[in-house]
Coordinates of C-alpha atoms in Angstrom, one line a residue:
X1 CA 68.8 78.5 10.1
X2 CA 70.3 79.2 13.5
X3 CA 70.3 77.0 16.0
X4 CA 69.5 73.7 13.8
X5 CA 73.0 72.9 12.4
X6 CA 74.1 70.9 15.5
X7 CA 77.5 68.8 16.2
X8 CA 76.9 66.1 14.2
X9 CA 73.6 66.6 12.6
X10 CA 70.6 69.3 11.2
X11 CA 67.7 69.4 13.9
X12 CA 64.7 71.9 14.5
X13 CA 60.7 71.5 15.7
X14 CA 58.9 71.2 12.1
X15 CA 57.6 73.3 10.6
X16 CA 58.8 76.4 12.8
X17 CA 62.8 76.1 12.8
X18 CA 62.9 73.7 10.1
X19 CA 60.3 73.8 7.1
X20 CA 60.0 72.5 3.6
X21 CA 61.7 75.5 2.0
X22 CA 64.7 75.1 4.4
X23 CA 65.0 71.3 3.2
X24 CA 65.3 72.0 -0.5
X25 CA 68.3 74.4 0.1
X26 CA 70.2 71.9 2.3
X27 CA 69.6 69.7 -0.3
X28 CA 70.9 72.0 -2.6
X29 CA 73.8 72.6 -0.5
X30 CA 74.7 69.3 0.5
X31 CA 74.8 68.2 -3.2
X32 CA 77.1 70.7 -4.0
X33 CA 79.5 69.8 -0.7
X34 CA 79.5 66.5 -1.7
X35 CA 80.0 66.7 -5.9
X36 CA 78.1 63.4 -6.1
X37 CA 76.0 61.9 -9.1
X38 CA 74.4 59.3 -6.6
X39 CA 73.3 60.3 -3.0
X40 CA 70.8 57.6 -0.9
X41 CA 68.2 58.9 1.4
X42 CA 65.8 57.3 3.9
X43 CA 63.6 58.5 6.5
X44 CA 62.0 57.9 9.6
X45 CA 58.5 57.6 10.3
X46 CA 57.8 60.9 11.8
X47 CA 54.4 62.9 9.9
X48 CA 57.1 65.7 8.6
X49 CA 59.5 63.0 6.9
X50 CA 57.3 62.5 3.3
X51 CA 57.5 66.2 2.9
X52 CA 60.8 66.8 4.0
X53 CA 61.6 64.2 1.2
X54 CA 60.3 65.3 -1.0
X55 CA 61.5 69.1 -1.0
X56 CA 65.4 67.7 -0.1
X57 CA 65.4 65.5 -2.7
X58 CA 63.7 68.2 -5.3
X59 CA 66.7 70.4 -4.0
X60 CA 69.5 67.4 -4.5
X61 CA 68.1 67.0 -8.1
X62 CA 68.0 70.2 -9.1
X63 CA 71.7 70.2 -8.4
X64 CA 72.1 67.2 -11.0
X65 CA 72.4 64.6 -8.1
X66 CA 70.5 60.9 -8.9
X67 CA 68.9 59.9 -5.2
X68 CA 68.3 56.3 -4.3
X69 CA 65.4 56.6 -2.6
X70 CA 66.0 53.8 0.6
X71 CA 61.9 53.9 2.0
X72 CA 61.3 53.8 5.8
X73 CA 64.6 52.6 7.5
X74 CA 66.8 53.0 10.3
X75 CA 70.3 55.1 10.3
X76 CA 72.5 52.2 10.0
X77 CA 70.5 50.9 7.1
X78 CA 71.6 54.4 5.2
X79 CA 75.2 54.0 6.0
X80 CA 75.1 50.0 4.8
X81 CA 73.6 51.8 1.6
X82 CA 76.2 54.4 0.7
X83 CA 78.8 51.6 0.8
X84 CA 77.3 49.0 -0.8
X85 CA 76.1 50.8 -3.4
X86 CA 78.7 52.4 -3.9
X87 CA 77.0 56.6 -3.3
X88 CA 78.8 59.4 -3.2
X89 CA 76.9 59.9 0.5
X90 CA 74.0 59.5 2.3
X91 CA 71.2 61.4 4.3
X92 CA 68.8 60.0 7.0
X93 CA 65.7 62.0 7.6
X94 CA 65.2 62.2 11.3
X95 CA 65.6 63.6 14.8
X96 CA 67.0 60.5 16.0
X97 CA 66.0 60.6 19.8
X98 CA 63.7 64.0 20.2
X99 CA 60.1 64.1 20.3
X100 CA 57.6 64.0 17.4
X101 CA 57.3 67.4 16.7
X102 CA 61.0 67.8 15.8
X103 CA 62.9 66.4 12.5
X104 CA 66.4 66.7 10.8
X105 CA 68.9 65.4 8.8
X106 CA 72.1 63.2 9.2
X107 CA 74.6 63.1 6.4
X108 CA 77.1 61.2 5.3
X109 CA 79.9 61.1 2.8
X110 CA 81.1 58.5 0.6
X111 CA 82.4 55.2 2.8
X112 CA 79.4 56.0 5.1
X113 CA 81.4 58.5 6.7
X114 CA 79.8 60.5 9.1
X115 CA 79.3 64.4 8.9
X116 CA 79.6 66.7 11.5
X117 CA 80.6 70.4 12.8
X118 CA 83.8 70.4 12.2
X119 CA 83.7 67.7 8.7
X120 CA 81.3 69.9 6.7
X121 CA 78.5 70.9 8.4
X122 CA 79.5 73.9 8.8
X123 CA 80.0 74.4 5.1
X124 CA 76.8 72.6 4.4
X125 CA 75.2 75.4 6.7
X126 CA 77.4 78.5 4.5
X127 CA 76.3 77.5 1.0
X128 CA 72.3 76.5 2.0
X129 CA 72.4 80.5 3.1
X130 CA 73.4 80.7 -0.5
X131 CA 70.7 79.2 -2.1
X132 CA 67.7 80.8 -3.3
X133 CA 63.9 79.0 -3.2
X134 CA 64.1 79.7 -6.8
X135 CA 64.6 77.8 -10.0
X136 CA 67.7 75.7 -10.2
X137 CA 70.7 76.8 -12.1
X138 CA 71.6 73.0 -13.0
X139 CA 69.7 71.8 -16.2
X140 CA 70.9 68.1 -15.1
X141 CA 68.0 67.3 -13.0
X142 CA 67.9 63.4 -12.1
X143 CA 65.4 60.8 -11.6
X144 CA 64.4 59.2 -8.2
X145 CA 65.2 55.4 -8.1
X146 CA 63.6 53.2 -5.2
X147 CA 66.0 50.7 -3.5
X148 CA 64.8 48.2 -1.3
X149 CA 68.2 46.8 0.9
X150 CA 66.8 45.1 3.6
X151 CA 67.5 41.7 2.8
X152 CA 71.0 42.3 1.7
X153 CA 71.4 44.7 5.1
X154 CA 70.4 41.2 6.6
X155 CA 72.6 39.3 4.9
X156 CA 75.8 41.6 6.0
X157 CA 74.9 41.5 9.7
X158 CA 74.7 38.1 9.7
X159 CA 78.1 37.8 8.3
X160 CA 79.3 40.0 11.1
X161 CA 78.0 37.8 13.6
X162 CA 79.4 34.7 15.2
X163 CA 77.0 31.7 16.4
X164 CA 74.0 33.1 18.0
X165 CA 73.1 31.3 21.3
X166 CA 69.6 30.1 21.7
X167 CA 68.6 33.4 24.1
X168 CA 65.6 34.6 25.2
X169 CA 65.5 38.4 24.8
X170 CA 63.4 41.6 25.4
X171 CA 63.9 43.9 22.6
X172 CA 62.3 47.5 23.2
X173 CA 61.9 49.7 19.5
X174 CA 60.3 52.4 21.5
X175 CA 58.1 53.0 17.9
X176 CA 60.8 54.0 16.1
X177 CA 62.8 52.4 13.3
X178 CA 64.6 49.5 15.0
X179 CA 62.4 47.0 13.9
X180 CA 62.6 47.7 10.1
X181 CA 66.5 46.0 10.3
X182 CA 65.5 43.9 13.4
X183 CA 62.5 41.8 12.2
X184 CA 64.0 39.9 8.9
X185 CA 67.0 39.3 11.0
X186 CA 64.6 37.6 13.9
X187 CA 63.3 35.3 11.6
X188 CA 66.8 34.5 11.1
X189 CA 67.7 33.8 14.3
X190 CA 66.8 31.5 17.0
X191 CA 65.5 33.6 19.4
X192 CA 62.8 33.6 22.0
X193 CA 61.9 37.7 21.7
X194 CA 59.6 39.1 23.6
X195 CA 58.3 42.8 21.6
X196 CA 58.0 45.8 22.9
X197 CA 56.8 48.5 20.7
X198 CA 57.8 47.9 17.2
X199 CA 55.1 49.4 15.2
X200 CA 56.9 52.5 13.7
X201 CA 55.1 56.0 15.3
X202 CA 56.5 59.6 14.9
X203 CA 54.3 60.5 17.5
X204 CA 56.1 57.7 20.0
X205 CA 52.5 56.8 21.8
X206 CA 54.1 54.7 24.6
X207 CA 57.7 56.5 26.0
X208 CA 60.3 58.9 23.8
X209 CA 62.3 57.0 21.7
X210 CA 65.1 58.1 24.3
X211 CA 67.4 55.2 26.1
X212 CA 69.2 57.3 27.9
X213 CA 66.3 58.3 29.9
X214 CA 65.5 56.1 32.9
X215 CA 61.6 56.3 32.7
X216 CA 62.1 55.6 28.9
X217 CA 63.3 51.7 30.1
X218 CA 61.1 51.2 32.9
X219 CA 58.9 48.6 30.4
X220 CA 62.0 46.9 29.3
X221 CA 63.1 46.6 33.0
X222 CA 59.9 45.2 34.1
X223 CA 59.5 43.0 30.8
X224 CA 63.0 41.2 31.2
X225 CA 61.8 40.8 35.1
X226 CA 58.7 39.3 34.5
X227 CA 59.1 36.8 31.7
X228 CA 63.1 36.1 32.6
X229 CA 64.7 37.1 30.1
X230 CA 68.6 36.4 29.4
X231 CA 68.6 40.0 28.6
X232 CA 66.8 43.5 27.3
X233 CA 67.7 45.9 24.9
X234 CA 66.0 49.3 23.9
X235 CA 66.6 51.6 20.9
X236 CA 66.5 54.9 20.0
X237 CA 64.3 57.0 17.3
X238 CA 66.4 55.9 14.2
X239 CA 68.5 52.7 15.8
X240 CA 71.7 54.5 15.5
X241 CA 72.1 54.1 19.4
X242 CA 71.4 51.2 22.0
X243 CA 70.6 50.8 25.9
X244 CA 71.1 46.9 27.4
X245 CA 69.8 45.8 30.6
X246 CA 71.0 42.8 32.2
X247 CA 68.8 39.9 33.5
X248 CA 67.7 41.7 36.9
X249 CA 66.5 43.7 34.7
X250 CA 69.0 46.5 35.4
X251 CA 70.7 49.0 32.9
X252 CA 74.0 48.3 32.1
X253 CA 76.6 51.0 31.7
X254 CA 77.8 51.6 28.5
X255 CA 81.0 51.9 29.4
X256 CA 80.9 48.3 30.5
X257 CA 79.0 47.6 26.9
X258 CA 82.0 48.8 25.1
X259 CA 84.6 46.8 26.9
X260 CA 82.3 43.3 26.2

């Protein structure tokens, strides 16, 4: 396990640092950090995410946890989920930003609260060491139930959002899971949107699913250039972080982001 636990997440190349037995003791573990009956889990579209699944959520069952199984979504779809269904806490299979090959896990506690080094990770890390691949102790093993919130995640961004201008916007999902939020809300919206890359991909085909990374926004650039748009905007692997460019088609700082 060294090396994976990070500062505010799990992440290794699959199956070499992180494998399938690995994923049933952090389930395991994280069950028992978080004494929960009720724990919701998506993933990412990445090859390694059905069979991380399935062995974390063998290992939060066999600690007597029920998992809400959330489908294919982004990060912020997970949080949205802990809260409004009222979980215990939440885990997103993914490696957010890195390349294909790699995979992970981002955790939450109850109120969507984050998880990190110094919140429990740490401890997370401590009692997965203690966990054997074998049989479970617990006898209270739970059912999987499927929950599709993607229309009620709609619903509650919309409500954060004042009046939407008539805008014509180039919206960069760089193959990851953006666009599972993004495209009921389009249809919501009146928006001229020019698409870049929204078909989910693990393997990322086209650029990393990195913003941060000036060759990773030289399509966006060009895009808002070339068709005039009002602005761009280009997401990482699991949509839990954002880069905007303005309408010369030039990043803009996210300091600057933060203040508007």
């Amino acid at each position: 396990m060294a090396g994976i636990f990070k500062a505010y997440d799990i992440r290794g190349v699959f199956p070499d640092e992180l494998d399938t037995a690995l994923a049933y003791r952090i389930g395991r573990a994280t069950a028992r950090f978080l004494g929960s009956p009720t724990i919701a889990v998506g993933r990412d579209a990445r090859s390694s995410s059905p069979q991380l699944f399935d062995a974390l959520v063998r290992g939060l069952g066999d600690e007597g946890s029920e998992v809400v199984d959330l489908g294919l979504v982004c990060t912020p779809m997970v949080y949205y989920a802990v809260e409004h269904l009222g979980a215990g806490g939440g885990i997103m299979i993914t490696a957010s930003h890195n390349p294909g090959r790699y995979n992970g896990f981002k955790i939450c506690r109850e109120h969507a609260i984050p998880i990190g080094e110094a919140t429990g990770l740490r401890e997370i890390e401590r009692l997965a060491g203690e966990v054997a691949h074998a049989a479970a102790q617990s006898a209270q093993r739970r059912d999987v139930r499927r929950a599709d919130l993607r229309e009620a995640y709609v619903e509650h961004v919309l409500r954060l959002a004042r009046r939407v201008p008539e805008l014509r916007v180039a919206i960069d999902c760089g193959n990851g899971m953006a666009s599972i939020g993004l495209e009921p809300l389009l249809k919501r919206l009146r928006l001229e949107v020019l698409r870049l890359y929204f078909e989910p991909d693990g393997t990322f085909p086209n650029h990393e699913a990195n913003p941060l990374e000036p060759e990773n926004l030289r399509d966006l650039c060009e895009a808002v250039r070339r068709t005039g748009a009002d602005f761009g905007v280009a997401f990482d692997g699991d949509a839990d972080r954002a880069i905007f460019v303005d309408e010369r088609g030039e990043p803009v700082a996210s300091d600057l982001v933060t203040a508007l």
